[in-house]
């Protein structure tokens, strides 16, 4: 039985990385469909502004804390989560397990050149991995049914979506079942990292919850204002929730 915690109105699964991987593999072996959603501070803020994104994430079978700030907020609000389950780390673990167990995967997302570069690197790191197919992430909404049908025809066991929010969540909610894969995991910008286009923050930055800052330093004009805005909003959300949960101290009435 999975323990769940409600944080900012979103139900999160309180799982470790090892528990998550085991849950994913059990679903694939049993032919059970499992959609994974991950949330960080920015996405929790955006879910409050975007009802379609909120519905798509909440509709996932597993919703995990991808951001360290989410884990810290859970502890502060007495809704503890055991650890951060970063989407890219889960992605890499699942690729390794798929190679070991002979499961097939499909990659959907990124530019065509980035996708091809990533596939070459994946082939080096996971030489025994069965890649059922791949497609870049540049397609119109009207093409989504055909994309889902192509994934289904590939016979893939796992689908990894290297697309940004909310596109990947909306595709998963609308076409995950039609894709006929057992496991769907939206991995965001992980394709760019595996391709060597962008660099991931060192582990020390990750432990300090500063991965967002490392990314901002790489792309300040594109990400600077976005992260500043969402981080401030998340801090305010956490503060308001903490005040709401803190019981008021009654001094009682005085008798004259």
PDB file of N, CA and C in Angstrom, residues 128-231:
ATOM      1  N   UNK A 128      22.568  -2.933 -24.867  1.00  0.00           N
ATOM      2  CA  UNK A 128      21.583  -4.003 -25.034  1.00  0.00           C
ATOM      3  C   UNK A 128      20.147  -3.528 -24.991  1.00  0.00           C
ATOM      4  N   UNK A 129      19.939  -2.218 -24.909  1.00  0.00           N
ATOM      5  CA  UNK A 129      18.577  -1.684 -24.789  1.00  0.00           C
ATOM      6  C   UNK A 129      17.814  -1.832 -26.103  1.00  0.00           C
ATOM      7  N   UNK A 130      16.590  -2.295 -25.999  1.00  0.00           N
ATOM      8  CA  UNK A 130      15.727  -2.423 -27.174  1.00  0.00           C
ATOM      9  C   UNK A 130      14.945  -1.125 -27.370  1.00  0.00           C
ATOM     10  N   UNK A 131      15.275  -0.381 -28.412  1.00  0.00           N
ATOM     11  CA  UNK A 131      14.570   0.867 -28.725  1.00  0.00           C
ATOM     12  C   UNK A 131      13.517   0.559 -29.792  1.00  0.00           C
ATOM     13  N   UNK A 132      12.260   0.596 -29.379  1.00  0.00           N
ATOM     14  CA  UNK A 132      11.168   0.255 -30.297  1.00  0.00           C
ATOM     15  C   UNK A 132      10.926   1.354 -31.317  1.00  0.00           C
ATOM     16  N   UNK A 133      11.245   2.602 -30.957  1.00  0.00           N
ATOM     17  CA  UNK A 133      11.038   3.707 -31.882  1.00  0.00           C
ATOM     18  C   UNK A 133      11.303   5.038 -31.221  1.00  0.00           C
ATOM     19  N   UNK A 134      11.270   6.082 -32.026  1.00  0.00           N
ATOM     20  CA  UNK A 134      11.495   7.437 -31.512  1.00  0.00           C
ATOM     21  C   UNK A 134      10.873   8.445 -32.467  1.00  0.00           C
ATOM     22  N   UNK A 135      10.572   9.638 -31.922  1.00  0.00           N
ATOM     23  CA  UNK A 135      10.046  10.729 -32.734  1.00  0.00           C
ATOM     24  C   UNK A 135      10.355  12.030 -32.041  1.00  0.00           C
ATOM     25  N   UNK A 136      10.628  13.078 -32.818  1.00  0.00           N
ATOM     26  CA  UNK A 136      10.870  14.383 -32.193  1.00  0.00           C
ATOM     27  C   UNK A 136       9.556  14.935 -31.629  1.00  0.00           C
ATOM     28  N   UNK A 137       9.684  15.961 -30.813  1.00  0.00           N
ATOM     29  CA  UNK A 137       8.512  16.491 -30.110  1.00  0.00           C
ATOM     30  C   UNK A 137       7.814  17.628 -30.814  1.00  0.00           C
ATOM     31  N   UNK A 138       8.148  17.850 -32.083  1.00  0.00           N
ATOM     32  CA  UNK A 138       7.566  18.976 -32.807  1.00  0.00           C
ATOM     33  C   UNK A 138       6.439  18.496 -33.718  1.00  0.00           C
ATOM     34  N   UNK A 139       5.241  18.534 -33.156  1.00  0.00           N
ATOM     35  CA  UNK A 139       4.059  18.147 -33.922  1.00  0.00           C
ATOM     36  C   UNK A 139       2.868  18.948 -33.408  1.00  0.00           C
ATOM     37  N   UNK A 140       1.906  19.179 -34.287  1.00  0.00           N
ATOM     38  CA  UNK A 140       0.711  19.940 -33.942  1.00  0.00           C
ATOM     39  C   UNK A 140      -0.250  19.084 -33.124  1.00  0.00           C
ATOM     40  N   UNK A 141      -1.186  19.752 -32.443  1.00  0.00           N
ATOM     41  CA  UNK A 141      -2.179  19.027 -31.652  1.00  0.00           C
ATOM     42  C   UNK A 141      -2.959  18.033 -32.506  1.00  0.00           C
ATOM     43  N   UNK A 142      -3.212  18.410 -33.750  1.00  0.00           N
ATOM     44  CA  UNK A 142      -3.968  17.522 -34.630  1.00  0.00           C
ATOM     45  C   UNK A 142      -3.231  16.251 -34.998  1.00  0.00           C
ATOM     46  N   UNK A 143      -1.904  16.251 -34.795  1.00  0.00           N
ATOM     47  CA  UNK A 143      -1.093  15.064 -35.111  1.00  0.00           C
ATOM     48  C   UNK A 143      -0.984  14.098 -33.932  1.00  0.00           C
ATOM     49  N   UNK A 144      -1.482  14.496 -32.780  1.00  0.00           N
ATOM     50  CA  UNK A 144      -1.308  13.669 -31.586  1.00  0.00           C
ATOM     51  C   UNK A 144      -1.894  12.258 -31.724  1.00  0.00           C
ATOM     52  N   UNK A 145      -3.082  12.085 -32.318  1.00  0.00           N
ATOM     53  CA  UNK A 145      -3.595  10.716 -32.473  1.00  0.00           C
ATOM     54  C   UNK A 145      -2.673   9.828 -33.303  1.00  0.00           C
ATOM     55  N   UNK A 146      -2.125  10.364 -34.388  1.00  0.00           N
ATOM     56  CA  UNK A 146      -1.228   9.586 -35.240  1.00  0.00           C
ATOM     57  C   UNK A 146       0.058   9.243 -34.499  1.00  0.00           C
ATOM     58  N   UNK A 147       0.559  10.169 -33.688  1.00  0.00           N
ATOM     59  CA  UNK A 147       1.761   9.912 -32.899  1.00  0.00           C
ATOM     60  C   UNK A 147       1.501   8.778 -31.902  1.00  0.00           C
ATOM     61  N   UNK A 148       0.358   8.849 -31.232  1.00  0.00           N
ATOM     62  CA  UNK A 148      -0.005   7.794 -30.273  1.00  0.00           C
ATOM     63  C   UNK A 148      -0.148   6.447 -30.964  1.00  0.00           C
ATOM     64  N   UNK A 149      -0.740   6.434 -32.162  1.00  0.00           N
ATOM     65  CA  UNK A 149      -0.903   5.177 -32.906  1.00  0.00           C
ATOM     66  C   UNK A 149       0.447   4.584 -33.309  1.00  0.00           C
ATOM     67  N   UNK A 150       1.398   5.454 -33.679  1.00  0.00           N
ATOM     68  CA  UNK A 150       2.735   4.977 -34.049  1.00  0.00           C
ATOM     69  C   UNK A 150       3.437   4.337 -32.854  1.00  0.00           C
ATOM     70  N   UNK A 151       3.241   4.917 -31.689  1.00  0.00           N
ATOM     71  CA  UNK A 151       3.830   4.355 -30.471  1.00  0.00           C
ATOM     72  C   UNK A 151       3.211   2.985 -30.188  1.00  0.00           C
ATOM     73  N   UNK A 152       1.888   2.904 -30.319  1.00  0.00           N
ATOM     74  CA  UNK A 152       1.195   1.634 -30.086  1.00  0.00           C
ATOM     75  C   UNK A 152       1.693   0.555 -31.047  1.00  0.00           C
ATOM     76  N   UNK A 153       1.868   0.923 -32.299  1.00  0.00           N
ATOM     77  CA  UNK A 153       2.324  -0.042 -33.313  1.00  0.00           C
ATOM     78  C   UNK A 153       3.751  -0.512 -33.058  1.00  0.00           C
ATOM     79  N   UNK A 154       4.544   0.289 -32.354  1.00  0.00           N
ATOM     80  CA  UNK A 154       5.926  -0.089 -32.078  1.00  0.00           C
ATOM     81  C   UNK A 154       6.018  -1.236 -31.077  1.00  0.00           C
ATOM     82  N   UNK A 155       4.970  -1.403 -30.263  1.00  0.00           N
ATOM     83  CA  UNK A 155       4.973  -2.446 -29.248  1.00  0.00           C
ATOM     84  C   UNK A 155       5.829  -2.136 -28.043  1.00  0.00           C
ATOM     85  N   UNK A 156       6.169  -0.877 -27.832  1.00  0.00           N
ATOM     86  CA  UNK A 156       7.043  -0.493 -26.721  1.00  0.00           C
ATOM     87  C   UNK A 156       6.397  -0.790 -25.372  1.00  0.00           C
ATOM     88  N   UNK A 157       7.235  -1.145 -24.404  1.00  0.00           N
ATOM     89  CA  UNK A 157       6.768  -1.359 -23.033  1.00  0.00           C
ATOM     90  C   UNK A 157       6.768  -0.065 -22.231  1.00  0.00           C
ATOM     91  N   UNK A 158       7.733   0.825 -22.536  1.00  0.00           N
ATOM     92  CA  UNK A 158       7.869   2.074 -21.802  1.00  0.00           C
ATOM     93  C   UNK A 158       7.947   3.242 -22.780  1.00  0.00           C
ATOM     94  N   UNK A 159       7.285   4.335 -22.431  1.00  0.00           N
ATOM     95  CA  UNK A 159       7.317   5.558 -23.232  1.00  0.00           C
ATOM     96  C   UNK A 159       7.911   6.680 -22.388  1.00  0.00           C
ATOM     97  N   UNK A 160       8.937   7.329 -22.924  1.00  0.00           N
ATOM     98  CA  UNK A 160       9.560   8.469 -22.244  1.00  0.00           C
ATOM     99  C   UNK A 160       9.313   9.723 -23.067  1.00  0.00           C
ATOM    100  N   UNK A 161       8.724  10.725 -22.421  1.00  0.00           N
ATOM    101  CA  UNK A 161       8.354  11.969 -23.095  1.00  0.00           C
ATOM    102  C   UNK A 161       9.339  13.069 -22.729  1.00  0.00           C
ATOM    103  N   UNK A 162      10.167  13.459 -23.677  1.00  0.00           N
ATOM    104  CA  UNK A 162      11.129  14.535 -23.455  1.00  0.00           C
ATOM    105  C   UNK A 162      10.571  15.856 -23.934  1.00  0.00           C
ATOM    106  N   UNK A 163       9.463  16.263 -23.351  1.00  0.00           N
ATOM    107  CA  UNK A 163       8.788  17.504 -23.741  1.00  0.00           C
ATOM    108  C   UNK A 163       8.572  18.369 -22.514  1.00  0.00           C
ATOM    109  N   UNK A 164       8.335  19.646 -22.731  1.00  0.00           N
ATOM    110  CA  UNK A 164       8.132  20.574 -21.621  1.00  0.00           C
ATOM    111  C   UNK A 164       6.692  20.515 -21.118  1.00  0.00           C
ATOM    112  N   UNK A 165       6.502  21.026 -19.904  1.00  0.00           N
ATOM    113  CA  UNK A 165       5.148  21.165 -19.358  1.00  0.00           C
ATOM    114  C   UNK A 165       4.495  22.402 -19.967  1.00  0.00           C
ATOM    115  N   UNK A 166       3.179  22.384 -20.211  1.00  0.00           N
ATOM    116  CA  UNK A 166       2.266  21.288 -19.899  1.00  0.00           C
ATOM    117  C   UNK A 166       2.056  20.312 -21.064  1.00  0.00           C
ATOM    118  N   UNK A 167       2.846  20.454 -22.133  1.00  0.00           N
ATOM    119  CA  UNK A 167       2.601  19.619 -23.311  1.00  0.00           C
ATOM    120  C   UNK A 167       2.690  18.133 -23.001  1.00  0.00           C
ATOM    121  N   UNK A 168       3.714  17.744 -22.215  1.00  0.00           N
ATOM    122  CA  UNK A 168       3.876  16.312 -21.957  1.00  0.00           C
ATOM    123  C   UNK A 168       2.755  15.776 -21.076  1.00  0.00           C
ATOM    124  N   UNK A 169       2.303  16.567 -20.091  1.00  0.00           N
ATOM    125  CA  UNK A 169       1.213  16.113 -19.227  1.00  0.00           C
ATOM    126  C   UNK A 169      -0.096  15.999 -19.997  1.00  0.00           C
ATOM    127  N   UNK A 170      -0.334  16.958 -20.879  1.00  0.00           N
ATOM    128  CA  UNK A 170      -1.579  16.944 -21.649  1.00  0.00           C
ATOM    129  C   UNK A 170      -1.576  15.794 -22.653  1.00  0.00           C
ATOM    130  N   UNK A 171      -0.411  15.527 -23.269  1.00  0.00           N
ATOM    131  CA  UNK A 171      -0.332  14.382 -24.188  1.00  0.00           C
ATOM    132  C   UNK A 171      -0.572  13.083 -23.426  1.00  0.00           C
ATOM    133  N   UNK A 172       0.040  12.958 -22.253  1.00  0.00           N
ATOM    134  CA  UNK A 172      -0.124  11.753 -21.443  1.00  0.00           C
ATOM    135  C   UNK A 172      -1.583  11.547 -21.058  1.00  0.00           C
ATOM    136  N   UNK A 173      -2.239  12.629 -20.608  1.00  0.00           N
ATOM    137  CA  UNK A 173      -3.632  12.523 -20.184  1.00  0.00           C
ATOM    138  C   UNK A 173      -4.547  12.170 -21.354  1.00  0.00           C
ATOM    139  N   UNK A 174      -4.267  12.753 -22.521  1.00  0.00           N
ATOM    140  CA  UNK A 174      -5.154  12.533 -23.657  1.00  0.00           C
ATOM    141  C   UNK A 174      -4.863  11.298 -24.470  1.00  0.00           C
ATOM    142  N   UNK A 175      -3.570  10.896 -24.526  1.00  0.00           N
ATOM    143  CA  UNK A 175      -3.191   9.829 -25.465  1.00  0.00           C
ATOM    144  C   UNK A 175      -2.310   8.740 -24.862  1.00  0.00           C
ATOM    145  N   UNK A 176      -2.081   8.792 -23.553  1.00  0.00           N
ATOM    146  CA  UNK A 176      -1.278   7.749 -22.923  1.00  0.00           C
ATOM    147  C   UNK A 176      -1.890   6.375 -23.094  1.00  0.00           C
ATOM    148  N   UNK A 177      -3.183   6.264 -22.886  1.00  0.00           N
ATOM    149  CA  UNK A 177      -3.865   4.974 -23.027  1.00  0.00           C
ATOM    150  C   UNK A 177      -3.863   4.504 -24.474  1.00  0.00           C
ATOM    151  N   UNK A 178      -4.062   5.416 -25.403  1.00  0.00           N
ATOM    152  CA  UNK A 178      -4.076   5.063 -26.822  1.00  0.00           C
ATOM    153  C   UNK A 178      -2.702   4.569 -27.284  1.00  0.00           C
ATOM    154  N   UNK A 179      -1.641   5.017 -26.626  1.00  0.00           N
ATOM    155  CA  UNK A 179      -0.294   4.602 -26.991  1.00  0.00           C
ATOM    156  C   UNK A 179      -0.009   3.136 -26.649  1.00  0.00           C
ATOM    157  N   UNK A 180      -0.834   2.560 -25.765  1.00  0.00           N
ATOM    158  CA  UNK A 180      -0.770   1.131 -25.409  1.00  0.00           C
ATOM    159  C   UNK A 180       0.567   0.697 -24.804  1.00  0.00           C
ATOM    160  N   UNK A 181       1.227   1.589 -24.118  1.00  0.00           N
ATOM    161  CA  UNK A 181       2.446   1.223 -23.390  1.00  0.00           C
ATOM    162  C   UNK A 181       2.077   1.008 -21.927  1.00  0.00           C
ATOM    163  N   UNK A 182       2.834   0.150 -21.264  1.00  0.00           N
ATOM    164  CA  UNK A 182       2.541  -0.113 -19.861  1.00  0.00           C
ATOM    165  C   UNK A 182       2.953   1.060 -18.976  1.00  0.00           C
ATOM    166  N   UNK A 183       4.059   1.696 -19.328  1.00  0.00           N
ATOM    167  CA  UNK A 183       4.611   2.755 -18.482  1.00  0.00           C
ATOM    168  C   UNK A 183       4.837   4.026 -19.281  1.00  0.00           C
ATOM    169  N   UNK A 184       4.340   5.147 -18.770  1.00  0.00           N
ATOM    170  CA  UNK A 184       4.544   6.453 -19.399  1.00  0.00           C
ATOM    171  C   UNK A 184       5.214   7.370 -18.385  1.00  0.00           C
ATOM    172  N   UNK A 185       6.360   7.924 -18.764  1.00  0.00           N
ATOM    173  CA  UNK A 185       7.104   8.805 -17.860  1.00  0.00           C
ATOM    174  C   UNK A 185       7.532  10.061 -18.610  1.00  0.00           C
ATOM    175  N   UNK A 186       7.040  11.221 -18.160  1.00  0.00           N
ATOM    176  CA  UNK A 186       7.449  12.496 -18.743  1.00  0.00           C
ATOM    177  C   UNK A 186       8.752  12.960 -18.123  1.00  0.00           C
ATOM    178  N   UNK A 187       9.796  13.087 -18.932  1.00  0.00           N
ATOM    179  CA  UNK A 187      11.132  13.373 -18.394  1.00  0.00           C
ATOM    180  C   UNK A 187      11.622  14.782 -18.711  1.00  0.00           C
ATOM    181  N   UNK A 188      10.763  15.629 -19.272  1.00  0.00           N
ATOM    182  CA  UNK A 188      11.111  17.025 -19.487  1.00  0.00           C
ATOM    183  C   UNK A 188      12.355  17.229 -20.324  1.00  0.00           C
ATOM    184  N   UNK A 189      13.322  17.978 -19.774  1.00  0.00           N
ATOM    185  CA  UNK A 189      14.538  18.305 -20.509  1.00  0.00           C
ATOM    186  C   UNK A 189      15.630  17.258 -20.419  1.00  0.00           C
ATOM    187  N   UNK A 190      15.296  16.049 -19.979  1.00  0.00           N
ATOM    188  CA  UNK A 190      16.315  15.012 -19.813  1.00  0.00           C
ATOM    189  C   UNK A 190      16.961  14.607 -21.130  1.00  0.00           C
ATOM    190  N   UNK A 191      16.226  14.694 -22.232  1.00  0.00           N
ATOM    191  CA  UNK A 191      16.818  14.345 -23.531  1.00  0.00           C
ATOM    192  C   UNK A 191      17.992  15.280 -23.843  1.00  0.00           C
ATOM    193  N   UNK A 192      17.820  16.572 -23.539  1.00  0.00           N
ATOM    194  CA  UNK A 192      18.889  17.547 -23.782  1.00  0.00           C
ATOM    195  C   UNK A 192      20.124  17.231 -22.938  1.00  0.00           C
ATOM    196  N   UNK A 193      19.896  16.782 -21.711  1.00  0.00           N
ATOM    197  CA  UNK A 193      21.023  16.455 -20.829  1.00  0.00           C
ATOM    198  C   UNK A 193      21.734  15.207 -21.325  1.00  0.00           C
ATOM    199  N   UNK A 194      20.976  14.176 -21.686  1.00  0.00           N
ATOM    200  CA  UNK A 194      21.598  12.957 -22.196  1.00  0.00           C
ATOM    201  C   UNK A 194      22.330  13.202 -23.507  1.00  0.00           C
ATOM    202  N   UNK A 195      21.819  14.155 -24.296  1.00  0.00           N
ATOM    203  CA  UNK A 195      22.461  14.471 -25.575  1.00  0.00           C
ATOM    204  C   UNK A 195      23.710  15.328 -25.393  1.00  0.00           C
ATOM    205  N   UNK A 196      23.893  15.864 -24.189  1.00  0.00           N
ATOM    206  CA  UNK A 196      25.043  16.720 -23.932  1.00  0.00           C
ATOM    207  C   UNK A 196      24.824  18.161 -24.341  1.00  0.00           C
ATOM    208  N   UNK A 197      23.585  18.525 -24.607  1.00  0.00           N
ATOM    209  CA  UNK A 197      23.275  19.904 -25.008  1.00  0.00           C
ATOM    210  C   UNK A 197      23.294  20.831 -23.795  1.00  0.00           C
ATOM    211  N   UNK A 198      22.706  20.373 -22.706  1.00  0.00           N
ATOM    212  CA  UNK A 198      22.747  21.121 -21.454  1.00  0.00           C
ATOM    213  C   UNK A 198      23.410  20.257 -20.387  1.00  0.00           C
ATOM    214  N   UNK A 199      23.938  20.912 -19.358  1.00  0.00           N
ATOM    215  CA  UNK A 199      24.612  20.196 -18.283  1.00  0.00           C
ATOM    216  C   UNK A 199      23.730  20.156 -17.044  1.00  0.00           C
ATOM    217  N   UNK A 200      23.782  19.046 -16.366  1.00  0.00           N
ATOM    218  CA  UNK A 200      23.033  18.926 -15.125  1.00  0.00           C
ATOM    219  C   UNK A 200      23.862  19.487 -13.980  1.00  0.00           C
ATOM    220  N   UNK A 201      23.178  20.015 -12.985  1.00  0.00           N
ATOM    221  CA  UNK A 201      23.873  20.571 -11.828  1.00  0.00           C
ATOM    222  C   UNK A 201      24.656  19.486 -11.098  1.00  0.00           C
ATOM    223  N   UNK A 202      25.832  19.826 -10.563  1.00  0.00           N
ATOM    224  CA  UNK A 202      26.581  18.865  -9.739  1.00  0.00           C
ATOM    225  C   UNK A 202      25.743  18.422  -8.538  1.00  0.00           C
ATOM    226  N   UNK A 203      26.099  17.274  -7.975  1.00  0.00           N
ATOM    227  CA  UNK A 203      25.307  16.703  -6.876  1.00  0.00           C
ATOM    228  C   UNK A 203      25.199  17.651  -5.685  1.00  0.00           C
ATOM    229  N   UNK A 204      26.259  18.399  -5.407  1.00  0.00           N
ATOM    230  CA  UNK A 204      26.205  19.316  -4.265  1.00  0.00           C
ATOM    231  C   UNK A 204      25.136  20.382  -4.477  1.00  0.00           C
ATOM    232  N   UNK A 205      25.033  20.911  -5.681  1.00  0.00           N
ATOM    233  CA  UNK A 205      23.995  21.890  -5.991  1.00  0.00           C
ATOM    234  C   UNK A 205      22.615  21.256  -5.847  1.00  0.00           C
ATOM    235  N   UNK A 206      22.492  20.013  -6.269  1.00  0.00           N
ATOM    236  CA  UNK A 206      21.216  19.319  -6.165  1.00  0.00           C
ATOM    237  C   UNK A 206      20.814  19.143  -4.704  1.00  0.00           C
ATOM    238  N   UNK A 207      21.756  18.724  -3.869  1.00  0.00           N
ATOM    239  CA  UNK A 207      21.452  18.511  -2.452  1.00  0.00           C
ATOM    240  C   UNK A 207      21.025  19.805  -1.770  1.00  0.00           C
ATOM    241  N   UNK A 208      21.581  20.922  -2.227  1.00  0.00           N
ATOM    242  CA  UNK A 208      21.235  22.227  -1.644  1.00  0.00           C
ATOM    243  C   UNK A 208      19.957  22.812  -2.240  1.00  0.00           C
ATOM    244  N   UNK A 209      19.351  22.095  -3.182  1.00  0.00           N
ATOM    245  CA  UNK A 209      18.140  22.590  -3.825  1.00  0.00           C
ATOM    246  C   UNK A 209      18.394  23.730  -4.785  1.00  0.00           C
ATOM    247  N   UNK A 210      19.604  23.784  -5.360  1.00  0.00           N
ATOM    248  CA  UNK A 210      19.985  24.899  -6.232  1.00  0.00           C
ATOM    249  C   UNK A 210      20.116  24.487  -7.695  1.00  0.00           C
ATOM    250  N   UNK A 211      19.483  23.392  -8.063  1.00  0.00           N
ATOM    251  CA  UNK A 211      19.551  22.955  -9.456  1.00  0.00           C
ATOM    252  C   UNK A 211      18.945  24.007 -10.385  1.00  0.00           C
ATOM    253  N   UNK A 212      17.902  24.675  -9.902  1.00  0.00           N
ATOM    254  CA  UNK A 212      17.255  25.730 -10.689  1.00  0.00           C
ATOM    255  C   UNK A 212      18.249  26.868 -10.981  1.00  0.00           C
ATOM    256  N   UNK A 213      19.084  27.196  -9.987  1.00  0.00           N
ATOM    257  CA  UNK A 213      20.061  28.274 -10.165  1.00  0.00           C
ATOM    258  C   UNK A 213      21.125  27.875 -11.180  1.00  0.00           C
ATOM    259  N   UNK A 214      21.551  26.633 -11.134  1.00  0.00           N
ATOM    260  CA  UNK A 214      22.544  26.147 -12.087  1.00  0.00           C
ATOM    261  C   UNK A 214      22.000  26.234 -13.509  1.00  0.00           C
ATOM    262  N   UNK A 215      20.742  25.856 -13.684  1.00  0.00           N
ATOM    263  CA  UNK A 215      20.124  25.947 -15.003  1.00  0.00           C
ATOM    264  C   UNK A 215      19.995  27.399 -15.449  1.00  0.00           C
ATOM    265  N   UNK A 216      19.651  28.266 -14.492  1.00  0.00           N
ATOM    266  CA  UNK A 216      19.509  29.683 -14.815  1.00  0.00           C
ATOM    267  C   UNK A 216      20.831  30.285 -15.273  1.00  0.00           C
ATOM    268  N   UNK A 217      21.926  29.876 -14.649  1.00  0.00           N
ATOM    269  CA  UNK A 217      23.234  30.389 -15.039  1.00  0.00           C
ATOM    270  C   UNK A 217      23.607  29.969 -16.456  1.00  0.00           C
ATOM    271  N   UNK A 218      23.058  28.828 -16.910  1.00  0.00           N
ATOM    272  CA  UNK A 218      23.311  28.384 -18.278  1.00  0.00           C
ATOM    273  C   UNK A 218      22.454  29.144 -19.283  1.00  0.00           C
ATOM    274  N   UNK A 219      21.219  29.472 -18.884  1.00  0.00           N
ATOM    275  CA  UNK A 219      20.297  30.171 -19.783  1.00  0.00           C
ATOM    276  C   UNK A 219      19.616  31.317 -19.037  1.00  0.00           C
ATOM    277  N   UNK A 220      20.365  32.343 -18.653  1.00  0.00           N
ATOM    278  CA  UNK A 220      19.797  33.397 -17.802  1.00  0.00           C
ATOM    279  C   UNK A 220      18.656  34.168 -18.448  1.00  0.00           C
ATOM    280  N   UNK A 221      18.753  34.457 -19.730  1.00  0.00           N
ATOM    281  CA  UNK A 221      17.714  35.261 -20.373  1.00  0.00           C
ATOM    282  C   UNK A 221      16.404  34.503 -20.490  1.00  0.00           C
ATOM    283  N   UNK A 222      16.492  33.193 -20.707  1.00  0.00           N
ATOM    284  CA  UNK A 222      15.272  32.394 -20.880  1.00  0.00           C
ATOM    285  C   UNK A 222      14.670  31.959 -19.554  1.00  0.00           C
ATOM    286  N   UNK A 223      15.509  31.645 -18.572  1.00  0.00           N
ATOM    287  CA  UNK A 223      15.015  31.023 -17.348  1.00  0.00           C
ATOM    288  C   UNK A 223      15.043  31.925 -16.122  1.00  0.00           C
ATOM    289  N   UNK A 224      15.813  33.008 -16.160  1.00  0.00           N
ATOM    290  CA  UNK A 224      15.988  33.836 -14.978  1.00  0.00           C
ATOM    291  C   UNK A 224      14.688  34.339 -14.377  1.00  0.00           C
ATOM    292  N   UNK A 225      13.911  35.049 -15.164  1.00  0.00           N
ATOM    293  CA  UNK A 225      12.669  35.626 -14.641  1.00  0.00           C
ATOM    294  C   UNK A 225      11.671  34.539 -14.257  1.00  0.00           C
ATOM    295  N   UNK A 226      11.643  33.446 -15.060  1.00  0.00           N
ATOM    296  CA  UNK A 226      10.694  32.368 -14.786  1.00  0.00           C
ATOM    297  C   UNK A 226      10.943  31.752 -13.420  1.00  0.00           C
ATOM    298  N   UNK A 227      12.208  31.419 -13.138  1.00  0.00           N
ATOM    299  CA  UNK A 227      12.512  30.776 -11.861  1.00  0.00           C
ATOM    300  C   UNK A 227      12.353  31.735 -10.691  1.00  0.00           C
ATOM    301  N   UNK A 228      12.726  32.996 -10.880  1.00  0.00           N
ATOM    302  CA  UNK A 228      12.564  33.970  -9.808  1.00  0.00           C
ATOM    303  C   UNK A 228      11.087  34.091  -9.429  1.00  0.00           C
ATOM    304  N   UNK A 229      10.234  34.193 -10.444  1.00  0.00           N
ATOM    305  CA  UNK A 229       8.797  34.345 -10.202  1.00  0.00           C
ATOM    306  C   UNK A 229       8.210  33.127  -9.503  1.00  0.00           C
ATOM    307  N   UNK A 230       8.515  31.927 -10.021  1.00  0.00           N
ATOM    308  CA  UNK A 230       7.909  30.721  -9.443  1.00  0.00           C
ATOM    309  C   UNK A 230       8.489  30.409  -8.067  1.00  0.00           C
ATOM    310  N   UNK A 231       9.782  30.686  -7.839  1.00  0.00           N
ATOM    311  CA  UNK A 231      10.359  30.409  -6.527  1.00  0.00           C
ATOM    312  C   UNK A 231       9.754  31.301  -5.452  1.00  0.00           C
TER     313      UNK A 231
END
